Coordinates of C-alpha atoms and ligand atoms in Angstrom, one line a residue:
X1 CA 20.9 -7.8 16.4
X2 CA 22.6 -8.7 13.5
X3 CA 25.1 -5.5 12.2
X4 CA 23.5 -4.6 8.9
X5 CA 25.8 -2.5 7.8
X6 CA 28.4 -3.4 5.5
X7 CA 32.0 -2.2 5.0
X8 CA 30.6 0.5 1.8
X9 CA 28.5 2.4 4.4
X10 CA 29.9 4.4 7.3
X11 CA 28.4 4.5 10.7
X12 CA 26.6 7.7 12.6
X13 CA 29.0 8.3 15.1
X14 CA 28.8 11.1 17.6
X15 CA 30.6 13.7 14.9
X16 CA 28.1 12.8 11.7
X17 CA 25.4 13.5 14.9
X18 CA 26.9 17.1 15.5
X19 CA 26.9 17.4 11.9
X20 CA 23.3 16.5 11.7
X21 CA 22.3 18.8 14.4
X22 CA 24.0 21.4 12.3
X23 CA 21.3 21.1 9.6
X24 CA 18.6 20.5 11.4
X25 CA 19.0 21.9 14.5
X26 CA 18.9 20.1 17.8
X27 CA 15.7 18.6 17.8
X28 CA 15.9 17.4 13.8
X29 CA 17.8 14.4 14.8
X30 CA 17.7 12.0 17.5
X31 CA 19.9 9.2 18.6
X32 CA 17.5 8.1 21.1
X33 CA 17.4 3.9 21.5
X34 CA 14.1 3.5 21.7
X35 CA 12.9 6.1 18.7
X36 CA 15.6 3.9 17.5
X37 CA 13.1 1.0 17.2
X38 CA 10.0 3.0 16.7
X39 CA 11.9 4.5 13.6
X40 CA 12.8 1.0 11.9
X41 CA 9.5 -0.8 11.9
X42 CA 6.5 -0.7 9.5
X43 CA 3.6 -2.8 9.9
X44 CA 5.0 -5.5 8.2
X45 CA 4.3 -9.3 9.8
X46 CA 6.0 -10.3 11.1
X47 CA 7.3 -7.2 12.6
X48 CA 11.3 -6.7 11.8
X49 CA 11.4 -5.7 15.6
X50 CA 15.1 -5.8 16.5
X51 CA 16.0 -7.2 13.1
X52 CA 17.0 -4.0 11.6
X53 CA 17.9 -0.5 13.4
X54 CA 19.0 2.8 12.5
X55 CA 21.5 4.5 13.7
X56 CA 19.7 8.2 14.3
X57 CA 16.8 9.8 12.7
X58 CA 16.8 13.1 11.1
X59 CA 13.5 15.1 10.8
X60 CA 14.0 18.1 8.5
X61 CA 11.3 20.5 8.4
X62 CA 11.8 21.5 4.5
X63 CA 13.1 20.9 1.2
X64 CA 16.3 22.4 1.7
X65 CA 17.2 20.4 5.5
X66 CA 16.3 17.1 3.1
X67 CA 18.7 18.3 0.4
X68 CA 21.4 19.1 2.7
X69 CA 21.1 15.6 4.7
X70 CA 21.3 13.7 1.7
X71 CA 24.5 15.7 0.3
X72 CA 26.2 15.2 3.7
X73 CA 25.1 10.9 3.7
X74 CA 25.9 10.8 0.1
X75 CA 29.4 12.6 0.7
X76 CA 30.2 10.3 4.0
X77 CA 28.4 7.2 3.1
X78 CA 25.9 6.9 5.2
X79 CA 23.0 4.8 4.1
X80 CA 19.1 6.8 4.3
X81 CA 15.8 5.4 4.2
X82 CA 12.8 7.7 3.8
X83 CA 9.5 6.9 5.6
X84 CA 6.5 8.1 6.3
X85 CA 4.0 7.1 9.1
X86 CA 5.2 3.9 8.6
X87 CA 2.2 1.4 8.0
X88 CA 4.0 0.0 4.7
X89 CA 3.4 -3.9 4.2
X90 CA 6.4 -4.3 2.3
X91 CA 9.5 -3.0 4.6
X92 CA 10.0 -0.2 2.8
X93 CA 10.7 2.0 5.3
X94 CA 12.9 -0.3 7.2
X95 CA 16.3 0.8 7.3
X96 CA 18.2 -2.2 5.9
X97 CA 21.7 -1.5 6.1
X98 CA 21.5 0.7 9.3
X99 CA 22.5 4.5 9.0
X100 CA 19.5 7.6 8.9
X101 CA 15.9 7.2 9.2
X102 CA 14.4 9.9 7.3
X103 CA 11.2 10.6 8.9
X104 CA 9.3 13.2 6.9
X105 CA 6.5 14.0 9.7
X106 CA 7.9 17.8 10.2
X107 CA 6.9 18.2 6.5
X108 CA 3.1 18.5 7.2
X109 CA 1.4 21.2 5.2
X110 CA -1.2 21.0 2.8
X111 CA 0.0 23.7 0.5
X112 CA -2.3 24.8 -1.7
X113 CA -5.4 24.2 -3.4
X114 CA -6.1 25.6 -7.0
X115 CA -9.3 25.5 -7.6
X116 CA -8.9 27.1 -11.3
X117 CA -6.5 24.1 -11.8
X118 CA -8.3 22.0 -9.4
X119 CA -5.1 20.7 -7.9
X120 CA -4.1 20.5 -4.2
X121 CA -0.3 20.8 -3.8
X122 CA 1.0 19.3 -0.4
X123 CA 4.4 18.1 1.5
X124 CA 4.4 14.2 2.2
X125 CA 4.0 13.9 5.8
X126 CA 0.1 15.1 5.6
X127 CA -2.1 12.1 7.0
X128 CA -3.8 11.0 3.2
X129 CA -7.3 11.5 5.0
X130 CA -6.3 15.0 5.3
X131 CA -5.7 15.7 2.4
X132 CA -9.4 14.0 1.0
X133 CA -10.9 16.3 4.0
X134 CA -9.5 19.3 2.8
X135 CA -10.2 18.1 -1.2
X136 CA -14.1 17.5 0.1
X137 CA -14.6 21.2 1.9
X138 CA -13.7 22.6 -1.3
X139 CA -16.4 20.3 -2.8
X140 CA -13.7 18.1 -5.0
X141 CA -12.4 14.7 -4.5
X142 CA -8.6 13.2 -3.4
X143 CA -9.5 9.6 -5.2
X144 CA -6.5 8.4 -3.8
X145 CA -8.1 5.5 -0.9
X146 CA -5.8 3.7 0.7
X147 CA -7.2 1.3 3.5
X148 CA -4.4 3.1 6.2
X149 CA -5.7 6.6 5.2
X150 CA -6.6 7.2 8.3
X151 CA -2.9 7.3 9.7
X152 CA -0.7 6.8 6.7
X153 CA 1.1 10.1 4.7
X154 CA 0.9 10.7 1.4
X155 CA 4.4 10.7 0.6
X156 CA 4.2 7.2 1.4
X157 CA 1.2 7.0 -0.7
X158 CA 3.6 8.0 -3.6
X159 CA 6.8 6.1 -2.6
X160 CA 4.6 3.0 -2.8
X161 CA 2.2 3.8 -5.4
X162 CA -0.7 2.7 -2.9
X163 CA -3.5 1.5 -4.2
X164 CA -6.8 0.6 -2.3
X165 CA -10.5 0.7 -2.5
X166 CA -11.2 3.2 -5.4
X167 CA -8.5 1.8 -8.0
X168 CA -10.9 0.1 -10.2
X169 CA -12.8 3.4 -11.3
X170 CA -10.0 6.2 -10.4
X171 CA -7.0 4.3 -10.0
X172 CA -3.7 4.0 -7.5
X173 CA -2.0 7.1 -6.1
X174 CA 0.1 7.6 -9.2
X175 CA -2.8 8.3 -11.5
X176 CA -3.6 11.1 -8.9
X177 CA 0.4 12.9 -9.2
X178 CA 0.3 15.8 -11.3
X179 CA 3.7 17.0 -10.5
X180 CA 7.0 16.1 -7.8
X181 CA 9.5 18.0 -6.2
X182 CA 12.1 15.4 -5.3
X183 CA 15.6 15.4 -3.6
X184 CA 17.7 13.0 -5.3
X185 CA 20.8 11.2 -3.0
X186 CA 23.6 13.5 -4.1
X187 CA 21.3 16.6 -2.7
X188 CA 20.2 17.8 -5.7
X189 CA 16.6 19.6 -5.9
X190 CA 14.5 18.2 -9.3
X191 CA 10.9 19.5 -10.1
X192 CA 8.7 17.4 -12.2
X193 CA 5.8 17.8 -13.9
X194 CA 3.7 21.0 -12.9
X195 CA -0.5 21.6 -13.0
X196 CA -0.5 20.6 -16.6
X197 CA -2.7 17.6 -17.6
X198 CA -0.4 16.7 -20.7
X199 CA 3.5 16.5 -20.4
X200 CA 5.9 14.6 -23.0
X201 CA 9.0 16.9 -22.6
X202 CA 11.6 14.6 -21.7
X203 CA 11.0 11.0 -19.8
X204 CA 8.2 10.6 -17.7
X205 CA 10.5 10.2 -14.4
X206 CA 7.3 11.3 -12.4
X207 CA 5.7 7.8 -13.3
X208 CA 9.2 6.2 -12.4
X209 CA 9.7 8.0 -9.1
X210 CA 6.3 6.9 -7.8
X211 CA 5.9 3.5 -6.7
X212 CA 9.7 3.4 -6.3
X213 CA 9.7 2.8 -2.2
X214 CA 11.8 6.1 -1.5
X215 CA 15.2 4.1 -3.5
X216 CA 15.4 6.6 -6.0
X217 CA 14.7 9.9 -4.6
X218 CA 12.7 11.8 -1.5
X219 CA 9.8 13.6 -2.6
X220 CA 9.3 16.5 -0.9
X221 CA 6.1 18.4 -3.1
X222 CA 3.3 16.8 -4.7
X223 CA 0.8 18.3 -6.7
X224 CA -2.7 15.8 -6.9
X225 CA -5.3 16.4 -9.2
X226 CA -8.6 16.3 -7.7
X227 CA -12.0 15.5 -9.6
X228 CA -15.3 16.9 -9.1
X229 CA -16.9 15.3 -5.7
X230 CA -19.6 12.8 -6.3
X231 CA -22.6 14.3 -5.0
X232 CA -24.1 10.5 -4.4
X233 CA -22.5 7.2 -3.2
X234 CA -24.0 3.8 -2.8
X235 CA -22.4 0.8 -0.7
X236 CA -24.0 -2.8 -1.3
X237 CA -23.0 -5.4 0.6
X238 CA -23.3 -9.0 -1.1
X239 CA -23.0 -12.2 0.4
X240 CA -22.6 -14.9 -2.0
X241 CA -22.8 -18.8 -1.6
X242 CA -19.1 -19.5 -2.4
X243 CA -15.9 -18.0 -3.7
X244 CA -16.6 -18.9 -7.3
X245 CA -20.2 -17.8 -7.4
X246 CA -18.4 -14.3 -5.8
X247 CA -15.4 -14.2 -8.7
X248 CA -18.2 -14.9 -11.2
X249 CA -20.2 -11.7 -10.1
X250 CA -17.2 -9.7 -10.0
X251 CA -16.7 -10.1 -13.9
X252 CA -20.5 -9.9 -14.6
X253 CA -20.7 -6.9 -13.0
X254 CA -17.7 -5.2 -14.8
X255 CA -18.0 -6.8 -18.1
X256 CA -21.8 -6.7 -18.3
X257 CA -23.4 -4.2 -15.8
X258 CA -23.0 -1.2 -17.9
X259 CA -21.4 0.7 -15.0
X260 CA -17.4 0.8 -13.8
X261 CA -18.1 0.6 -9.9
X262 CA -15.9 2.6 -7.5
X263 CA -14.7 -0.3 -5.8
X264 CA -15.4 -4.1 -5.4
X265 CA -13.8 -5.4 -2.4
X266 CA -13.8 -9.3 -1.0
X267 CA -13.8 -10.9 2.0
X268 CA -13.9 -14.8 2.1
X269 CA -15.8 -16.8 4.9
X270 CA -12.9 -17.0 6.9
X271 CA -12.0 -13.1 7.1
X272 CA -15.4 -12.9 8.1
X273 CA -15.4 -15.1 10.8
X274 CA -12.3 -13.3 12.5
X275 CA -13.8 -10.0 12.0
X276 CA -17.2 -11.5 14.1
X277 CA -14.6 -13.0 17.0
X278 CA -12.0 -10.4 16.9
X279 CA -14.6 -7.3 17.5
X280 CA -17.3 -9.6 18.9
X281 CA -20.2 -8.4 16.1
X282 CA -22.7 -10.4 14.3
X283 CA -22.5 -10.5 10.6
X284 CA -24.9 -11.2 8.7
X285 CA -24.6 -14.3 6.6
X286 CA -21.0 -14.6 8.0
X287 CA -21.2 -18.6 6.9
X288 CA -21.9 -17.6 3.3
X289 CA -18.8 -18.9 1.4
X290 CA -17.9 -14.7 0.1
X291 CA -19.1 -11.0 0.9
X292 CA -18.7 -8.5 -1.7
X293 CA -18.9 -4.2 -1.3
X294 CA -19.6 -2.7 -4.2
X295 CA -19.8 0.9 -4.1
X296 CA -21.2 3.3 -6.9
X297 CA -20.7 6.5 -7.0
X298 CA -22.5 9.5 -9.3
X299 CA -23.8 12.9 -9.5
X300 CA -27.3 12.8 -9.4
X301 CA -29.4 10.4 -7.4
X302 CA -31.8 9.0 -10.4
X303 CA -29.1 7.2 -12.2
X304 CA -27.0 6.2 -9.5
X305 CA -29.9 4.1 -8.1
X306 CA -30.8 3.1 -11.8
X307 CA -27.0 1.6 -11.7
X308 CA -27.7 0.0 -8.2
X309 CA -31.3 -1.5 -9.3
X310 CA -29.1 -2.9 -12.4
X311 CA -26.3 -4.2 -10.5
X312 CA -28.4 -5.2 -7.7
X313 CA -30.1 -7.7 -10.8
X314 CA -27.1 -8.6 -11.7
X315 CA -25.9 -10.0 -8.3
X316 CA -29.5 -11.9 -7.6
X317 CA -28.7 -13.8 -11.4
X318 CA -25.6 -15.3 -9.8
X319 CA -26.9 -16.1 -7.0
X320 CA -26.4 -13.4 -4.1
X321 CA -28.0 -14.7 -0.8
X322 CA -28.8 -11.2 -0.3
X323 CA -28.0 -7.7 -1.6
X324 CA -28.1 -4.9 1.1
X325 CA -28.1 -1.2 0.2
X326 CA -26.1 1.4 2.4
X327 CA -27.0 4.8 1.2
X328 CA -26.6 7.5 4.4
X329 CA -23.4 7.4 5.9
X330 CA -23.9 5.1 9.4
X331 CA -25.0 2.3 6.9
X332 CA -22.1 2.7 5.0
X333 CA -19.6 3.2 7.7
X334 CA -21.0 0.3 9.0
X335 CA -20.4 -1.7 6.0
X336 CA -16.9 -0.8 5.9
X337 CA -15.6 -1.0 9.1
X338 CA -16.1 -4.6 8.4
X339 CA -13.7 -4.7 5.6
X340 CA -11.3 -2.3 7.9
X341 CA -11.7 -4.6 10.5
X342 CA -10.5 -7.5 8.3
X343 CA -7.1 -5.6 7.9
X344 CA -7.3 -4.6 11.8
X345 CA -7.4 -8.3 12.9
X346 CA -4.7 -9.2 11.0
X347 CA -1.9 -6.5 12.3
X348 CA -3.0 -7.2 15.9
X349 CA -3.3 -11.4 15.6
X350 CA -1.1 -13.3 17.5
X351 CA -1.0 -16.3 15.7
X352 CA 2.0 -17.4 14.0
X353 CA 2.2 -16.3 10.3
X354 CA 3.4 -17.9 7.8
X355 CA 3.4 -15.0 5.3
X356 CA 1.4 -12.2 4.2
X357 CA 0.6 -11.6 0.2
X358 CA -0.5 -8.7 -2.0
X359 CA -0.5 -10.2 -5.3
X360 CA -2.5 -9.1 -7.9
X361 CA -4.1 -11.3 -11.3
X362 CA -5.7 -9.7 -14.2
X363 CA -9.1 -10.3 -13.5
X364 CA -10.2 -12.8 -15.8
X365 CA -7.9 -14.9 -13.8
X366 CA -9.4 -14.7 -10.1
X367 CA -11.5 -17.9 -10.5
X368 CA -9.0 -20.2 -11.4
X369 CA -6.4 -18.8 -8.5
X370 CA -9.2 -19.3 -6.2
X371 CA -9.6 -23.2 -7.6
X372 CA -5.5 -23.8 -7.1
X373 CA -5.3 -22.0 -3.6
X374 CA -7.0 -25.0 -1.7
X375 CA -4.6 -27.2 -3.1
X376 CA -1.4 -25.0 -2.8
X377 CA -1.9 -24.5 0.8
X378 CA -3.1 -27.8 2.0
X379 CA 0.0 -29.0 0.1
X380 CA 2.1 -26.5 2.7
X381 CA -0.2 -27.5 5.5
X382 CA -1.3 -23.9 5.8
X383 CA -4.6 -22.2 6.0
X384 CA -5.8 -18.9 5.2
X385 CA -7.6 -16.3 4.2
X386 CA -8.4 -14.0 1.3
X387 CA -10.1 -10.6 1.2
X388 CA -8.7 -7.1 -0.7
X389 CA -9.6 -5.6 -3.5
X390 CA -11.0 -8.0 -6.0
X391 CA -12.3 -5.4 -8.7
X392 CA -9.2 -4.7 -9.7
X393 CA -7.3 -8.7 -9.2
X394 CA -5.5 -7.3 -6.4
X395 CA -5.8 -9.8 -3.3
X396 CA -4.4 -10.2 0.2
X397 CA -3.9 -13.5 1.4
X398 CA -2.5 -14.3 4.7
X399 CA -1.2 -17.9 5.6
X400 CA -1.0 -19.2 8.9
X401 CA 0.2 -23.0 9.5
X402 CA -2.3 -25.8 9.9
X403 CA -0.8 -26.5 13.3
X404 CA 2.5 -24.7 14.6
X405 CA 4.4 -26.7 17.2
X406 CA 7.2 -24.9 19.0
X407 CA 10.7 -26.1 16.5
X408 CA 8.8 -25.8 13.5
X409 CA 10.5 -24.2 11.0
X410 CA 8.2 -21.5 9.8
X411 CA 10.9 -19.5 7.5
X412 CA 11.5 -22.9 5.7
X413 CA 7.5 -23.5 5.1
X414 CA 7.0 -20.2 3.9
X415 CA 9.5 -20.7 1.4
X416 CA 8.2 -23.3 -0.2
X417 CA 4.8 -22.4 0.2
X418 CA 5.8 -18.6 -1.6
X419 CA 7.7 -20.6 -4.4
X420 CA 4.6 -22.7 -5.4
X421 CA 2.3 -19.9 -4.8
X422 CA 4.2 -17.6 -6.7
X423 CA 4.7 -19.9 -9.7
X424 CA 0.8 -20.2 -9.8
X425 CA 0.4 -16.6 -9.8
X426 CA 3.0 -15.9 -12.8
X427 CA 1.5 -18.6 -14.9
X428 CA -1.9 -16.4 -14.5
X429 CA -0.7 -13.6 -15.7
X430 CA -0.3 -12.0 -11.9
X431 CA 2.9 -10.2 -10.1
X432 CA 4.1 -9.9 -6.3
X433 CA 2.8 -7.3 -5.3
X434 CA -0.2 -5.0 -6.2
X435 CA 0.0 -2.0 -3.7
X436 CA 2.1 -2.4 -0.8
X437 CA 5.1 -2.9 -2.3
X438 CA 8.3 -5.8 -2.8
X439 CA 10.2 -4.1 -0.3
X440 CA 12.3 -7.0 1.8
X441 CA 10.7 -9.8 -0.3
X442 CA 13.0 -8.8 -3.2
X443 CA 14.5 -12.3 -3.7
X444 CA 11.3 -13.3 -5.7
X445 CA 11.3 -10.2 -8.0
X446 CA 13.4 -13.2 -10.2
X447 CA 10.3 -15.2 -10.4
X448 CA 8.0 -12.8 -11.9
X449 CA 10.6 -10.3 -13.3
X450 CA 13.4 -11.3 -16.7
X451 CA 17.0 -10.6 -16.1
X452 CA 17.3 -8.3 -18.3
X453 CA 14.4 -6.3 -16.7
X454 CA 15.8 -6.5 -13.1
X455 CA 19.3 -5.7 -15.0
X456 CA 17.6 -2.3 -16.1
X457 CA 16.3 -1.7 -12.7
X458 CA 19.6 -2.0 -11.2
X459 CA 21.3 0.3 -13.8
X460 CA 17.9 3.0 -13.2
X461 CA 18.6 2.8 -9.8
X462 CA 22.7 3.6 -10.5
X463 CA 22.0 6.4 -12.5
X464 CA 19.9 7.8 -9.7
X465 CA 21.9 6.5 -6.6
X466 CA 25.6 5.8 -7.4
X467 CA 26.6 5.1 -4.1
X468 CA 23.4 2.9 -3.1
X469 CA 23.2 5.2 -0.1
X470 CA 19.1 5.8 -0.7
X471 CA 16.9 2.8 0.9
X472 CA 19.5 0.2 0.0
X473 CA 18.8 -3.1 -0.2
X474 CA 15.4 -3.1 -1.1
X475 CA 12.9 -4.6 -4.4
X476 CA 15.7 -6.4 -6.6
X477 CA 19.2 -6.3 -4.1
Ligands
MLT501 C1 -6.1 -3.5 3.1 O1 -6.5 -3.6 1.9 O2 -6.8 -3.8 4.0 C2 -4.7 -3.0 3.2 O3 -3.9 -3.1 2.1 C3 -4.1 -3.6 4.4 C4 -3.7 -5.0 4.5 O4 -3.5 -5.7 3.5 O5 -3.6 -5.5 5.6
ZN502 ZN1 -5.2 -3.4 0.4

């Protein structure tokens, strides 16, 4: 392994461990090899196994243990990277430059719910699922949906703004965060925001912290807003012929079908397919060139099934080869463990990967993407597939080569295939990344951002972290 670390960081050494222990106690830190590892991966592919390592991971168990761990890095130098359960796409949570792994699992209490304010206050290493279980028994709804919010924590939610299946009607985890208690890297405690649904006094640093992949500032309280839980849900799934009959439904549906769905998730033929081999199931229609799930949600069953007759119409005028309603819960589990198993496939494939996208295209924009992707790739000699959240333009593509011989060059053909891709998806309109984050892929932030915005980042991120010592080295370094 590569050292990481450079000459401005200092390493653990067996007196910063003492040190360590100090604040935490014993059993808050570990220098253990092989926790090591299991504390510098996310589920990034290809995995950064052995790439990257930290040197000891600290597990505080509040607030204060976080503040005084970043004091005592920031005072000796010692690079931290924050992370959750560490299912990030992005290598956010991989410690780049060595030094403290900041593992936030000890912080695990849902802390309140206000039901007068209807607002759920938490720390950040409570499982997202959680927190939408607790939300539901007090009859409201977390909106917040993440595909990994079965395992992931919501502190990672809000590093990375995650996004997911419900964007399109409630939106990403930031539209959710009400208020932040966050540790910043010299050790000082900020609290921002509160239970109040309006706030212009001062800059909205709430909105900047989120979505920042833990390089600004560990959050250590959020407060959610919850909404009133819908007392009805619909799932359809719709296979259409090809990709562009699918695209085409997705804007007739939101421009003309009267009704913003909850979500409207994609799967092409081919994510189909694996889904059928890897879990050895029969899909129906799994040659149909596109499946769709589009899921409604309301509060009273008359006009929720009004929407679906609607929408249903809608989907049989461009051309669906078949529109099947899921209305009690086995039929819609059903329906989306298929578009779980999609993501499933992928982080246990074996095939060689060429890389793994999460770009996002205003909407109006899907259909021609979906016309230059054959091209792009067969250009690269590389092959795909497409599936994520197409309601809201955000899609994850993953690109495998044609044929990989042993000596290929696989870095060097992802490159080039990135650039071109890349380029295509600027000239639409699109970005890098849509929910998981830029993360280690930071040296294209230059295609999609100016130089004088990544100049601003740069100087955001100074005025936070002088001394680069939080998550260095990740979205524009
Ligand atoms: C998903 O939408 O399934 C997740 O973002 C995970 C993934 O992209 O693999
Ligand atoms: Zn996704």
């Amino acid at each position: 392994m590569a050292d990481k670390r450079t000459s401005a960081y200092n390493p653990v050494t067996g007196e910063v461990l003492t040190d360590l222990a100090r604040i935490l106690g014993p059993s808050g830190v570990s220098s253990d090899p092989e926790k090591r590892t299991a504390y510098s991966l996310d589920d990034t592919l290809p995995r950064f196994e052995g790439e990257y390592l930290a040197e000891a991971i600290c597990f505080p168990e509040s607030t204060e243990q976080v503040s005084r761990v970043m004091k005592y890095a920031n005072d000796n130098r010692i690079p931290v990277t924050p992370r959750g359960a560490g299912t990030g796409l992005s290598g956010g949570a991989v410690p780049f430059r060595g030094g403290i792994a900041l593992a936030t699992e000890r912080m695990n209490n849902i802390l309140e719910i206000d039901m007068a304010n209807r607002t759920l206050t938490t720390e950040p290493g409570v499982v997202t699922a959680e927190i939408t279980k607790f939300a539901k028994g007090a009859n409201l709804l977390y909106a917040g949906d993440p595909c990994s919010g079965d395992i992931s924590f919501i502190g990672g939610n809000v590093a990375e703004n995650a996004g997911g299946n419900k964007v399109i009607k409630y939106g990403a985890t930031g539209a959710h965060v009400l208020g932040l208690e966050a540790v910043l890297p010299d050790g000082s405690v900020v609290t921002l925001g509160g239970k109040r649904r309006k706030d212009v006094t001062g800059y909205d640093l709430i909105r900047l912290i989120v979505g920042s992949e833990g390089t600004l500032a560990v959050v250590t309280k959020i407060i959610l807003n919850l909404l009133p839980l819908p007392k009805c849900v619909t799932d359809m799934l719709v296979p259409m012929p090809t990709i562009e009959s699918a695209t085409n439904l997705v804007s007739a549906i939101t421009t003309m079908g009267g009704v913003i769905p909850t979500s409207v998730e994609f799967m092409d033929r081919k994510s189909i397919q694996n889904v059928e081999e890897y879990a050895s199931m029969s899909i129906p229609f799994s040659d149909a060139g596109a499946q769709l799930i589009i899921q409604l949600d309301g509060m009273d069953r008359k006009s929720l099934w009004n929407d679906v007759e609607r929408v249903g119409d809608i989907c049989a005028a461009e051309g669906a080869l078949e529109v099947f309603v899921a209305e009690d819960r086995n039929a819609r589990d059903r329906v989306w463990r298929i578009r779980r198993l999609v993501a499933e496939e992928e982080w246990t494939g074996s095939m060689p990967l060429l890389s793994k996208e999460d770009i996002v295209i205003p909407v109006g924009g899907i259909s021609d993407f979906f016309k230059l992707l054959p091209e792009i790739s067969q250009r690269h000699r590389a092959i795909y597939n497409a599936y994520g959240h197409i309601g809201d333009g955000n899609i994850h593509l993953t690109l495998f080569p044609e044929a990989a011989e042993s000596g290929d060059d696989l870095a060097a053909s992802a490159e080039s295939l990135r650039r071109e891709l890349y380029e295509a998806v600027r000239e639409l309109g699109g970005t890098l990344s849509g929910e998981h984050g830029v993360g280690l892929k930071k040296k294209y932030t230059g295609i999609f951002l100016s130089k004088a915005h990544i100049a601003l980042i740069k100087r955001v991120k100074a005025a936070f972290d002088p001394n680069n010592i939080l998550n260095p080295g990740k979205i524009v370094e």
